[in-house]
Coordinates of C-alpha atoms and ligand atoms in Angstrom, one line a residue:
Chain A
X1 CA -12.8 11.7 -10.4
X2 CA -11.5 12.0 -7.2
X3 CA -8.2 13.6 -6.6
X4 CA -5.1 11.2 -6.2
X5 CA -4.7 13.4 -2.9
X6 CA -8.0 12.6 -1.0
X7 CA -7.2 9.2 -2.5
X8 CA -3.2 9.2 -0.8
X9 CA -5.2 10.2 2.3
X10 CA -7.7 8.2 2.9
X11 CA -5.3 4.9 2.7
X12 CA -2.6 6.3 4.8
X13 CA -5.5 7.0 7.6
X14 CA -7.0 3.3 7.0
X15 CA -3.2 1.8 6.8
X16 CA -2.4 3.4 10.1
X17 CA -6.0 2.8 11.9
X18 CA -6.5 -1.3 11.8
X19 CA -10.3 -0.4 12.9
X20 CA -10.7 2.1 9.6
X21 CA -12.7 0.5 6.4
X22 CA -11.2 -0.2 3.4
X23 CA -11.0 3.3 1.6
X24 CA -12.4 3.5 -1.5
X25 CA -12.9 3.5 -4.2
X26 CA -10.3 0.2 -4.7
X27 CA -11.5 -2.8 -7.2
X28 CA -10.4 -6.7 -6.0
X29 CA -9.1 -9.1 -9.2
X30 CA -12.6 -9.6 -10.3
X31 CA -13.6 -5.6 -10.8
X32 CA -15.6 -5.7 -8.3
X33 CA -15.2 -2.8 -5.8
X34 CA -14.1 -3.8 -2.4
X35 CA -15.3 -0.2 -1.2
X36 CA -17.0 0.3 2.5
X37 CA -16.1 -3.3 2.7
X38 CA -13.9 -4.1 6.2
X39 CA -10.6 -4.2 5.9
X40 CA -9.9 -7.4 3.1
X41 CA -6.9 -9.3 3.1
X42 CA -5.0 -7.5 0.2
X43 CA -5.5 -4.4 2.1
X44 CA -4.3 -5.9 5.2
X45 CA -0.9 -6.9 3.9
X46 CA 0.0 -3.1 3.8
X47 CA -1.2 -2.7 7.6
X48 CA 0.8 -5.4 8.0
X49 CA 3.9 -4.3 6.2
X50 CA 4.0 -0.8 8.1
X51 CA 3.6 -1.9 11.7
X52 CA 6.0 -5.0 11.1
X53 CA 8.7 -3.2 9.5
X54 CA 8.0 -0.4 12.3
X55 CA 8.2 -2.9 14.9
X56 CA 11.0 -4.6 13.7
X57 CA 13.0 -1.7 13.1
X58 CA 12.1 -0.8 17.0
X59 CA 13.0 -4.6 18.3
X60 CA 16.1 -4.1 16.3
X61 CA 17.3 -1.1 18.4
X62 CA 15.4 -1.9 21.9
X63 CA 16.7 -5.7 21.7
X64 CA 17.3 -5.7 25.7
X65 CA 13.8 -3.8 26.4
X66 CA 12.6 -6.3 24.2
X67 CA 13.7 -9.4 26.2
X68 CA 12.4 -7.7 29.2
X69 CA 9.3 -8.3 28.5
X70 CA 9.4 -10.6 26.1
X71 CA 8.5 -10.2 22.5
X72 CA 4.5 -10.5 22.6
X73 CA 4.4 -7.5 25.2
X74 CA 7.0 -5.6 23.4
X75 CA 5.1 -5.5 19.9
X76 CA 1.9 -4.6 21.3
X77 CA 3.5 -1.6 23.5
X78 CA 5.7 -1.0 20.2
X79 CA 2.2 -1.0 18.1
X80 CA 0.7 1.4 20.5
X81 CA 3.8 3.5 20.0
X82 CA 3.9 3.8 16.2
X83 CA -0.2 4.9 16.1
X84 CA 0.5 7.2 18.9
X85 CA 4.1 8.3 17.1
X86 CA 4.3 7.3 13.7
X87 CA 8.2 8.1 12.2
X88 CA 8.5 11.5 10.4
X89 CA 11.3 11.3 8.5
X90 CA 12.2 8.6 6.0
X91 CA 15.5 8.3 7.2
X92 CA 14.1 5.3 9.9
X93 CA 17.7 5.2 11.3
X94 CA 16.5 7.9 13.6
X95 CA 13.0 6.3 14.0
X96 CA 12.7 5.6 18.7
X97 CA 14.0 9.0 20.2
X98 CA 10.9 9.3 21.8
X99 CA 10.4 5.6 22.7
X100 CA 12.0 5.6 26.6
X101 CA 10.0 8.7 27.1
X102 CA 6.5 6.6 25.7
X103 CA 7.8 3.0 28.3
X104 CA 8.0 5.6 30.9
X105 CA 4.5 6.6 30.9
X106 CA 2.9 3.5 29.6
X107 CA 1.8 2.0 32.4
X108 CA 0.8 -1.8 31.6
X109 CA 5.1 -2.0 31.7
X110 CA 5.2 -0.5 35.4
X111 CA 5.6 -3.8 36.5
X112 CA 9.3 -3.6 35.5
X113 CA 10.2 -0.2 37.0
X114 CA 13.7 0.2 35.2
X115 CA 12.7 -0.9 31.5
X116 CA 12.5 3.1 30.6
X117 CA 16.1 3.1 31.6
X118 CA 17.4 0.0 30.0
X119 CA 15.2 1.5 26.6
X120 CA 17.8 4.8 26.7
X121 CA 20.7 3.4 27.1
X122 CA 19.9 1.5 24.3
X123 CA 18.8 3.9 22.7
X124 CA 22.3 6.0 22.9
X125 CA 24.1 3.1 22.1
X126 CA 22.4 3.1 18.6
X127 CA 22.5 6.7 18.4
X128 CA 26.5 6.2 19.2
X129 CA 26.8 3.1 16.6
X130 CA 25.5 6.3 13.8
X131 CA 27.4 9.1 15.2
X132 CA 29.7 11.1 13.5
X133 CA 33.2 10.2 13.9
X134 CA 36.5 11.5 15.6
X135 CA 39.7 10.7 16.3
X136 CA 40.2 10.1 19.7
X137 CA 43.2 11.9 21.4
X138 CA 46.3 10.0 22.9
X139 CA 47.7 10.3 26.3
X140 CA 50.6 11.8 25.0
X141 CA 48.5 14.4 22.8
X142 CA 46.6 15.4 26.2
X143 CA 49.9 15.3 28.2
X144 CA 51.3 18.0 25.7
X145 CA 48.1 20.2 26.1
X146 CA 48.9 20.4 29.6
X147 CA 46.1 19.3 31.4
X148 CA 46.8 20.6 34.6
X149 CA 45.7 24.4 33.6
X150 CA 42.0 24.8 35.4
X151 CA 40.9 26.7 32.4
X152 CA 41.0 24.1 29.2
X153 CA 38.2 22.9 27.6
X154 CA 37.5 19.2 26.4
X155 CA 35.9 18.5 23.4
X156 CA 34.1 15.2 23.6
X157 CA 33.6 12.3 21.0
X158 CA 30.7 13.2 19.0
X159 CA 28.8 9.7 19.4
X160 CA 29.1 10.3 23.4
X161 CA 26.3 10.3 25.2
X162 CA 25.8 9.6 29.1
X163 CA 22.3 8.1 30.6
X164 CA 21.4 8.9 34.5
X165 CA 19.3 6.4 36.1
X166 CA 18.0 5.6 39.7
X167 CA 18.6 1.8 38.5
X168 CA 21.3 0.2 37.8
X169 CA 20.8 0.0 34.3
X170 CA 24.6 -0.9 33.1
X171 CA 24.4 -3.7 35.4
X172 CA 20.7 -4.7 33.8
X173 CA 21.5 -4.2 30.5
X174 CA 24.8 -6.4 30.5
X175 CA 22.8 -9.3 32.4
X176 CA 20.1 -9.0 30.4
X177 CA 21.8 -8.4 27.2
X178 CA 25.3 -10.1 26.8
X179 CA 24.5 -13.2 28.8
X180 CA 20.8 -13.0 27.2
X181 CA 19.0 -13.8 30.8
X182 CA 15.6 -12.8 30.9
X183 CA 14.9 -11.8 34.2
X184 CA 18.4 -10.2 36.5
X185 CA 18.3 -11.3 39.6
X186 CA 20.2 -10.3 41.7
X187 CA 20.6 -6.3 41.6
X188 CA 23.2 -3.9 42.9
X189 CA 21.3 -1.4 45.3
X190 CA 21.1 2.8 44.0
X191 CA 21.2 3.6 40.3
X192 CA 23.8 3.9 37.8
X193 CA 25.1 6.2 35.7
X194 CA 26.3 4.8 31.9
X195 CA 28.9 6.5 29.8
X196 CA 27.9 5.3 25.4
X197 CA 30.6 6.1 23.4
X198 CA 32.0 4.9 19.9
X199 CA 35.8 5.7 20.1
X200 CA 36.1 3.5 16.6
X201 CA 33.9 0.9 15.3
X202 CA 32.5 -0.8 18.9
X203 CA 30.1 0.8 20.8
X204 CA 31.6 0.8 24.4
X205 CA 29.1 1.5 27.7
X206 CA 30.5 2.1 30.9
X207 CA 29.3 2.3 34.3
X208 CA 30.7 6.3 35.6
X209 CA 32.3 6.9 39.2
X210 CA 30.7 8.9 41.8
X211 CA 30.0 12.8 40.4
X212 CA 31.6 11.1 36.4
X213 CA 27.8 12.0 35.3
X214 CA 27.7 15.4 36.4
X215 CA 31.1 16.3 34.8
X216 CA 31.0 14.7 31.9
X217 CA 27.6 16.2 31.1
X218 CA 29.3 19.9 32.4
X219 CA 31.9 19.2 29.8
X220 CA 29.6 18.4 27.1
X221 CA 28.6 21.8 27.8
X222 CA 31.4 23.4 27.2
X223 CA 32.1 23.9 30.4
X224 CA 36.1 24.0 31.4
X225 CA 37.8 21.3 33.1
X226 CA 37.9 23.1 36.3
X227 CA 34.1 24.2 35.9
X228 CA 33.0 21.1 35.2
X229 CA 35.1 19.0 37.9
X230 CA 33.6 21.7 41.0
X231 CA 30.3 20.9 39.6
X232 CA 30.9 17.0 40.2
X233 CA 32.3 18.3 43.8
X234 CA 29.2 19.6 44.7
X235 CA 27.4 16.6 44.0
X236 CA 30.1 14.3 45.0
X237 CA 32.6 15.4 47.2
X238 CA 34.6 12.5 46.9
X239 CA 34.8 13.2 43.0
X240 CA 38.5 12.4 41.4
X241 CA 39.1 14.3 38.8
X242 CA 42.1 12.4 37.9
X243 CA 40.3 9.3 37.9
X244 CA 37.6 10.5 36.0
X245 CA 39.7 12.5 33.1
X246 CA 42.1 8.8 32.9
X247 CA 38.4 6.7 32.4
X248 CA 37.4 9.5 29.9
X249 CA 40.6 9.1 27.7
X250 CA 40.9 5.1 28.4
X251 CA 37.3 5.3 27.3
X252 CA 38.5 7.0 23.9
X253 CA 35.8 9.8 24.3
X254 CA 38.3 13.1 24.0
X255 CA 39.3 14.4 21.4
X256 CA 40.9 17.4 21.2
X257 CA 41.8 20.0 24.3
X258 CA 42.2 24.0 24.0
Chain B
X1 CA 41.4 0.0 -25.5
X2 CA 38.4 2.3 -26.9
X3 CA 37.3 0.4 -29.6
X4 CA 37.5 -2.7 -26.6
X5 CA 35.5 -1.2 -24.3
X6 CA 33.3 -0.2 -27.2
X7 CA 33.0 -3.7 -28.4
X8 CA 32.2 -5.0 -24.8
X9 CA 29.8 -2.4 -25.2
X10 CA 28.0 -3.5 -27.4
X11 CA 27.7 -7.2 -26.5
X12 CA 26.2 -6.0 -23.7
X13 CA 28.4 -6.8 -21.0
X14 CA 28.9 -3.3 -19.8
X15 CA 25.8 -1.6 -18.7
X16 CA 24.7 2.0 -19.7
X17 CA 26.6 4.3 -17.2
X18 CA 23.6 6.3 -15.4
X19 CA 25.3 8.6 -13.5
X20 CA 28.9 9.1 -14.6
X21 CA 30.3 7.3 -12.3
X22 CA 32.0 4.4 -13.7
X23 CA 30.9 1.3 -15.3
X24 CA 28.0 -1.3 -13.7
X25 CA 28.3 -4.8 -15.5
X26 CA 25.7 -6.8 -16.6
X27 CA 25.9 -9.3 -14.1
X28 CA 24.4 -10.5 -10.9
X29 CA 24.6 -7.8 -7.7
X30 CA 23.2 -8.9 -4.7
X31 CA 21.7 -6.5 -1.4
X32 CA 24.7 -5.3 1.0
X33 CA 23.7 -6.6 4.4
X34 CA 25.7 -6.2 7.6
X35 CA 25.6 -10.0 8.5
X36 CA 28.0 -10.3 5.2
X37 CA 30.1 -6.9 5.8
X38 CA 33.0 -9.6 7.1
X39 CA 32.2 -12.5 4.2
X40 CA 32.8 -10.3 1.8
X41 CA 35.7 -7.9 3.1
X42 CA 37.5 -11.2 4.0
X43 CA 37.1 -13.1 0.8
X44 CA 36.6 -10.7 -2.0
X45 CA 33.9 -12.7 -3.6
X46 CA 33.8 -12.7 -7.2
X47 CA 30.4 -10.9 -7.5
X48 CA 29.3 -7.9 -10.1
X49 CA 28.3 -5.6 -7.8
X50 CA 26.4 -4.5 -4.3
X51 CA 23.0 -2.3 -4.0
X52 CA 22.4 -0.7 -1.3
X53 CA 19.2 1.0 0.2
X54 CA 20.2 4.5 1.1
X55 CA 18.2 5.6 4.0
X56 CA 20.5 3.0 5.9
X57 CA 23.7 5.0 5.3
X58 CA 22.1 8.1 6.0
X59 CA 23.5 8.2 9.5
X60 CA 26.5 10.8 10.0
X61 CA 28.7 8.1 10.8
X62 CA 30.0 4.4 12.2
X63 CA 30.1 1.3 11.0
X64 CA 28.0 2.0 8.1
X65 CA 29.9 4.3 6.0
X66 CA 33.0 2.3 7.5
X67 CA 32.1 -0.8 5.5
X68 CA 30.2 0.6 3.1
X69 CA 33.8 2.6 1.9
X70 CA 36.2 -0.7 2.2
X71 CA 33.4 -2.1 -0.1
X72 CA 33.0 0.2 -2.8
X73 CA 36.7 0.5 -3.4
X74 CA 36.5 -3.1 -4.2
X75 CA 33.1 -2.9 -6.5
X76 CA 30.6 -0.7 -8.2
X77 CA 27.4 0.3 -6.2
X78 CA 24.0 0.4 -7.4
X79 CA 22.0 3.8 -4.7
X80 CA 18.2 2.5 -4.6
X81 CA 16.5 4.4 -2.8
X82 CA 13.0 3.0 -0.7
X83 CA 11.9 6.6 0.5
X84 CA 11.8 9.4 -1.6
X85 CA 7.4 9.2 -2.0
X86 CA 7.7 9.6 -5.9
X87 CA 4.1 8.5 -6.2
X88 CA 3.0 10.9 -3.6
X89 CA 0.9 13.3 -4.1
X90 CA 2.3 16.0 -1.9
X91 CA 5.9 17.6 -3.3
X92 CA 9.6 16.1 -2.4
X93 CA 11.4 16.0 0.3
X94 CA 13.9 18.6 -0.6
X95 CA 16.0 17.7 2.6
X96 CA 15.8 13.7 1.4
X97 CA 17.1 15.0 -1.8
X98 CA 19.8 16.3 0.2
X99 CA 20.9 13.8 1.6
X100 CA 20.9 11.4 -1.1
X101 CA 22.6 13.6 -3.4
X102 CA 25.7 13.1 -0.6
X103 CA 25.4 9.8 -0.9
X104 CA 25.7 9.8 -4.8
X105 CA 29.2 12.8 -4.4
X106 CA 30.4 10.4 -1.9
X107 CA 29.4 6.6 -3.1
X108 CA 29.5 7.9 -6.6
X109 CA 27.2 4.8 -7.4
X110 CA 27.1 3.6 -11.2
X111 CA 23.4 3.1 -11.2
X112 CA 20.5 5.3 -8.8
X113 CA 16.6 4.1 -8.7
X114 CA 13.7 4.5 -6.8
X115 CA 10.0 3.1 -6.9
X116 CA 6.7 4.0 -8.7
X117 CA 5.3 4.0 -5.3
X118 CA 4.6 6.6 -2.2
X119 CA 5.3 5.9 1.4
X120 CA 4.6 9.5 2.8
X121 CA 1.6 11.2 3.3
X122 CA 1.6 14.8 4.9
X123 CA 4.8 14.6 7.6
X124 CA 4.4 10.9 8.3
X125 CA 6.4 8.2 6.4
X126 CA 4.9 4.6 6.5
X127 CA 8.0 2.6 5.9
X128 CA 5.9 1.0 2.7
X129 CA 6.0 1.2 -0.8
X130 CA 2.5 1.9 -1.6
X131 CA 0.2 1.8 -4.8
X132 CA -1.1 4.8 -6.6
X133 CA -3.8 4.6 -9.2
X134 CA -2.8 4.8 -12.9
X135 CA -4.1 8.4 -14.2
X136 CA -3.2 11.4 -16.0
X137 CA -3.0 13.2 -12.7
X138 CA -0.6 10.9 -11.5
X139 CA 1.5 10.8 -14.6
X140 CA 1.8 14.5 -14.3
X141 CA 3.0 14.3 -10.3
X142 CA 5.7 11.7 -10.8
X143 CA 7.1 13.3 -13.9
X144 CA 7.6 16.3 -11.8
X145 CA 9.4 14.3 -9.1
X146 CA 11.5 12.5 -11.5
X147 CA 12.3 16.0 -13.6
X148 CA 13.7 17.1 -10.0
X149 CA 15.2 14.1 -8.7
X150 CA 17.4 14.1 -12.2
X151 CA 17.9 17.5 -12.1
X152 CA 19.3 17.0 -8.2
X153 CA 21.3 14.6 -8.6
X154 CA 22.0 15.0 -11.7
X155 CA 21.9 12.0 -13.1
X156 CA 19.7 9.7 -15.3
X157 CA 17.3 7.6 -12.6
X158 CA 15.7 4.2 -12.6
X159 CA 12.0 3.7 -11.8
X160 CA 11.2 0.2 -10.5
X161 CA 7.7 -1.2 -10.9
X162 CA 6.0 -2.1 -8.1
X163 CA 4.3 -4.9 -6.5
X164 CA 0.9 -4.4 -5.4
X165 CA -1.9 -6.1 -3.2
X166 CA -5.0 -3.6 -4.4
X167 CA -5.8 -1.7 -7.6
X168 CA -8.3 1.6 -7.9
X169 CA -11.3 2.5 -9.5
X170 CA -9.6 5.6 -10.6
X171 CA -6.9 3.6 -12.8
X172 CA -7.3 5.0 -16.6
X173 CA -4.2 3.2 -17.9
X174 CA -1.9 -0.2 -17.6
X175 CA 1.2 0.0 -15.5
X176 CA 3.6 -0.4 -18.5
X177 CA 1.4 2.6 -20.5
X178 CA 2.3 4.5 -17.6
X179 CA 5.8 3.8 -17.1
X180 CA 6.3 4.3 -20.7
X181 CA 5.2 7.2 -20.8
X182 CA 7.3 8.6 -17.6
X183 CA 10.2 7.5 -19.8
X184 CA 8.9 9.5 -22.7
X185 CA 8.4 12.3 -20.4
X186 CA 11.2 12.2 -18.4
X187 CA 14.1 10.5 -20.0
X188 CA 14.6 8.2 -17.1
X189 CA 15.5 4.5 -17.3
X190 CA 13.1 1.6 -15.7
X191 CA 14.7 -0.7 -13.3
X192 CA 12.2 -3.9 -14.0
X193 CA 11.2 -6.3 -11.1
X194 CA 10.7 -9.4 -12.1
X195 CA 9.1 -10.8 -9.6
X196 CA 7.2 -7.8 -8.7
X197 CA 6.0 -8.6 -12.1
X198 CA 5.0 -12.0 -11.2
X199 CA 3.2 -11.4 -8.0
X200 CA 1.0 -8.5 -9.6
X201 CA 0.0 -11.4 -12.2
X202 CA -1.1 -13.0 -9.5
X203 CA -2.7 -10.8 -7.6
X204 CA -4.5 -9.4 -9.9
X205 CA -5.4 -11.9 -12.4
X206 CA -3.0 -10.7 -15.7
X207 CA -0.5 -12.2 -17.9
X208 CA 3.4 -11.8 -16.4
X209 CA 4.2 -13.1 -19.5
X210 CA 2.5 -10.4 -21.5
X211 CA 3.2 -7.6 -19.2
X212 CA 7.1 -8.4 -19.6
X213 CA 6.1 -8.8 -23.4
X214 CA 4.9 -5.3 -23.8
X215 CA 7.7 -4.1 -21.1
X216 CA 9.7 -1.2 -22.7
X217 CA 12.8 -3.3 -22.8
X218 CA 14.9 -1.1 -24.3
X219 CA 14.8 1.4 -21.2
X220 CA 16.0 -1.1 -19.1
X221 CA 18.9 -0.4 -16.7
X222 CA 18.9 -3.3 -14.3
X223 CA 16.7 -6.3 -13.2
X224 CA 15.4 -7.5 -9.4
X225 CA 14.6 -10.5 -8.5
X226 CA 13.4 -11.3 -5.2
X227 CA 11.2 -14.5 -3.1
X228 CA 7.5 -13.7 -2.6
X229 CA 5.3 -15.1 0.5
X230 CA 2.1 -17.0 -0.3
X231 CA -1.0 -16.0 1.2
X232 CA -5.0 -15.9 0.2
X233 CA -7.3 -13.5 -0.1
X234 CA -10.9 -13.1 0.5
X235 CA -12.5 -15.1 -2.6
X236 CA -9.8 -17.6 -1.6
X237 CA -7.2 -17.0 -4.2
X238 CA -3.8 -16.8 -4.5
X239 CA -2.3 -13.6 -2.7
X240 CA 1.4 -13.1 -3.5
X241 CA 3.2 -11.1 -0.8
X242 CA 6.7 -9.7 -2.2
X243 CA 8.2 -10.1 1.4
X244 CA 12.1 -10.2 -0.1
X245 CA 12.2 -13.2 2.7
X246 CA 13.4 -16.2 0.8
X247 CA 15.2 -17.5 -2.3
X248 CA 13.7 -16.4 -6.2
X249 CA 10.7 -19.2 -7.4
X250 CA 11.3 -21.5 -9.9
X251 CA 7.8 -19.3 -11.7
X252 CA 10.5 -16.2 -11.6
X253 CA 13.9 -17.5 -12.7
X254 CA 11.4 -18.5 -15.9
X255 CA 10.0 -14.9 -16.1
X256 CA 14.1 -13.4 -15.7
X257 CA 14.9 -15.6 -18.7
X258 CA 12.1 -14.5 -21.2
X259 CA 12.9 -10.8 -19.5
X260 CA 16.5 -11.1 -20.3
X261 CA 15.8 -12.8 -24.1
X262 CA 14.1 -8.9 -24.7
X263 CA 16.8 -6.1 -22.1
X264 CA 19.9 -8.3 -23.3
X265 CA 21.7 -9.3 -20.3
X266 CA 21.7 -6.9 -17.8
X267 CA 22.6 -5.7 -14.0
X268 CA 20.4 -8.0 -11.9
X269 CA 19.8 -7.8 -8.1
X270 CA 19.0 -11.1 -6.0
X271 CA 16.5 -8.8 -3.5
X272 CA 16.9 -11.1 -0.2
X273 CA 15.9 -8.2 2.6
X274 CA 14.5 -10.3 5.5
X275 CA 15.2 -13.6 7.7
X276 CA 19.0 -12.6 5.8
X277 CA 20.7 -16.0 4.7
X278 CA 23.9 -16.8 5.0
X279 CA 26.3 -16.0 2.7
X280 CA 27.3 -18.7 0.7
X281 CA 23.1 -19.4 0.2
X282 CA 22.6 -15.4 -1.1
X283 CA 26.2 -16.2 -3.1
X284 CA 24.8 -19.5 -4.8
X285 CA 21.6 -17.4 -5.9
X286 CA 23.5 -14.7 -7.3
X287 CA 25.4 -17.2 -9.3
X288 CA 22.2 -18.5 -10.4
X289 CA 21.7 -14.9 -12.1
X290 CA 24.9 -14.8 -13.4
X291 CA 24.5 -18.4 -15.7
X292 CA 21.3 -17.3 -17.1
X293 CA 22.6 -14.4 -18.3
X294 CA 25.9 -16.1 -19.5
X295 CA 23.2 -19.0 -21.2
X296 CA 21.5 -15.5 -22.8
X297 CA 24.6 -14.4 -24.3
X298 CA 25.9 -17.3 -26.0
X299 CA 22.2 -18.2 -27.0
X300 CA 22.6 -14.8 -28.8
X301 CA 25.8 -15.0 -29.8
X302 CA 24.8 -18.6 -31.3
X303 CA 22.2 -16.8 -33.2
X304 CA 24.1 -14.4 -34.8
X305 CA 26.6 -16.1 -35.7
Ligands
LIG1 FE1 12.9 -4.6 -6.3

């Protein structure tokens, strides 16, 4: 009598490893054992289910990444990722966090240098979509709280994410995503930093102005307004505090001020 | 009022309320899909209830919870887990149980169901309902897991019969015997997936009618109907795949009628999870199931009259 834990282990290995032989002892319709055989069509249903469903899950949260490389390439890349880093939780919504890092070192994708940046932006979008909810602060409330004070601390929306990229990632994402073009043609020079936030039901993606990313990331890290502004000015001497603050308010990115 | 409710229950119009969270009508329901959120909220279609895959609502917030909250205000809900791995050799994931409990508390479903299958091995989650041999060891494990679930969620759960593509030499009892014993030991109910019966009967070469006729019908709290794909195995014989990617086949509708004649009217879900159709197409499938239930009910009245 083989303990079930052994059967389960062999089964799981054979499902994940497409080259493995069918775990034994299985029986076919005739009652004939199939053990030792290379994967049967019946057993292959499980392999297909596992890989196809996980590839679908990744394709649905990285649609622009998939479009940029084409469906076939994306599926092959996703399959290798799944083999290396299968899900560790039954909450599949969380699966794919490390996919952008995988894309960075996936050399066959090297001809699309901004691919991993687009994947990071898409993950930030997905995370914002499912993040906790919070009520944004209105301009009136912010004014009342006295935004001139230097030592105030701003709490940002829990859905907020910042993606910094050496490529114009927002432009690429917009062209390929919204306009449905396969390959962005004319790209602006230099990188773009994206602010991703979901104030209510819709996820919004905006380009951050110069120094904006450092500013928002500092606020997110708990820095006071003044501290965050001076960090931003170190990177971008032309950093405009008022404009950046106004941008955060209109994005619905601020939930409270202390 | 109490008397009226009791009569309705006696006629099988209202299903047994397993979780204490309000009634579940013995009517057709469908899986709640993001593609249909707006159709449902704009038109409030006359449908009995909705079922959700619990794991799709385990994010912290956002549109899924906002829409589900709005839908739940208008319709009864069935919570259907796909990731608990009740049939697995290892212990249940306590964090996952806690997440399920949070959903039960928040959305007050009338039913909670999971599968006779496993989907996690060690720390790896395989995202599919994988099969187990039916033997004393797995019976004991499954019963212990169901005890734990019912304890944690504080309600009776329904266990669903799976669709499988391979069978194990270690199996020493039939699936129906296995399920019957699980019910006896744990007091859980059963979710009878008629499509899974059809798929398995074809794949393993047994009679779907015999399976249904021997099924412990008195413990069925919900029925599933879904579409399947056709392929062939290594011997060139039919291999059916339970892909939930199309309408319910006529042969399955016929088996559904047969199942209802034993169970009486039961909440019946149309499972269509892949290549999700437009709302009217899905709604029409639900109406077809409602018509079969109504037919069964009038037959029964005629017989008893
Ligand atoms: Fe089912």
